[in-house]
C-alpha cells in the first residue's frame, strides 16, 4: 500500500494574527511531502512513526466517541493497518513551521474518514469550515490546540485566504515570474522549534493590554495589508508593509526569534537587502524572507541555507 502524497505548507502571512482575526494567506509547498505506507520490513526508522500512529489512532477513537457528529473513521481498517506496520513516509522536516503534522492529519482523514468532503466537490464556505473544524480537532493531538489550517491546506493543495477565523476561501495568487529578481525564501535557523511553548508565550502576552493594542493596531494592520498587496500583485506596497511587519515582530516577538538571529533580522531591515518574518510559530525551524533582489539577499546571507519558494 502507498497512499497519495500530501504536501507541506507555508503560511505566508497571519502567524499568531489569525488567532486574533487578522487575515492570513497559506500556500502549499510541494518541495516537501509525505504519504501513508505499510512497512513490510519493520525497520527501526519506521517503528517510531508506527508507534505515533498507534497513539493517534487511540486519540481518534476517543475523539469519535466524544464528538460523534464531527467525524467518524474506519477504525477497524486503521487498527489493522497500524498492526501491519502503517507509517508516514515524509520528507517534511518536523518543528520547522512547514506543516509536518498537518500533512499527516490530511493523509489519515483522506484514507480513513467516512463521508469525507473531497477536493472535487463544490467547496462552499460551510464545507471549508467543517473541514477546518475536523482537522483542528484531529491535529490537537500534536499541538494541544490547532486551528486546523495546516491540514486543510495540505488536504486541498490550494492557496487559502483566511479573512477571519470563520471566513475562508480558496485564493488565486499571482503566478510566479520565473525570471523575477524578487523572491520569498525560507531561511534555515538550524534548530527545531516547538509550537506549544511558543503559543503559550503568546497567550501569556495577550493578557497585557499594551501587547493586545500592538497586535491590533500594528501587527494585524500590516499583516492584512501584506495579504491584500500580495494577492493584488502590488509589489512596491507589499515591501513597504513587510518592512513594517518585520520591525513589529522584532520589537514584540523576540522570544519567537532564535537569539542568534536578532542581529541578522535587524540588518535586513536597515540594509533593505531582505526582510525576515516568522514562519509558523517560530522558536526555531524556518524563518520566512522577502527580498526584491535575491542575488543581493544571497550575498548578505551567504553563511545560511536559503530555499526560494516563490519568485516575483
Tab-separated table of N, CA and C in Angstrom, residues 1 5 17 20 56 60 85 267:
chain	number	residue	atom	x	y	z
A	1	UNK	N	0.834	-1.206	0.000
A	1	UNK	CA	0.000	0.000	0.000
A	1	UNK	C	0.862	1.247	0.000
A	5	UNK	N	0.208	11.490	-2.058
A	5	UNK	CA	1.129	12.447	-1.427
A	5	UNK	C	0.372	13.649	-0.878
A	17	UNK	N	-1.452	36.245	14.256
A	17	UNK	CA	-2.537	37.197	13.987
A	17	UNK	C	-3.869	36.519	13.746
A	20	UNK	N	-6.227	36.145	16.399
A	20	UNK	CA	-6.995	37.355	16.729
A	20	UNK	C	-7.646	37.970	15.482
A	56	UNK	N	-2.093	7.945	17.852
A	56	UNK	CA	-3.022	8.830	17.139
A	56	UNK	C	-4.355	8.110	16.897
A	60	UNK	N	-8.022	9.262	18.072
A	60	UNK	CA	-9.151	9.439	17.137
A	60	UNK	C	-10.366	8.631	17.587
A	85	UNK	N	2.046	-2.388	10.350
A	85	UNK	CA	3.247	-1.551	10.135
A	85	UNK	C	2.995	-0.234	9.425
A	267	UNK	N	19.604	43.652	10.603
A	267	UNK	CA	20.476	44.029	9.478
A	267	UNK	C	19.684	44.076	8.170
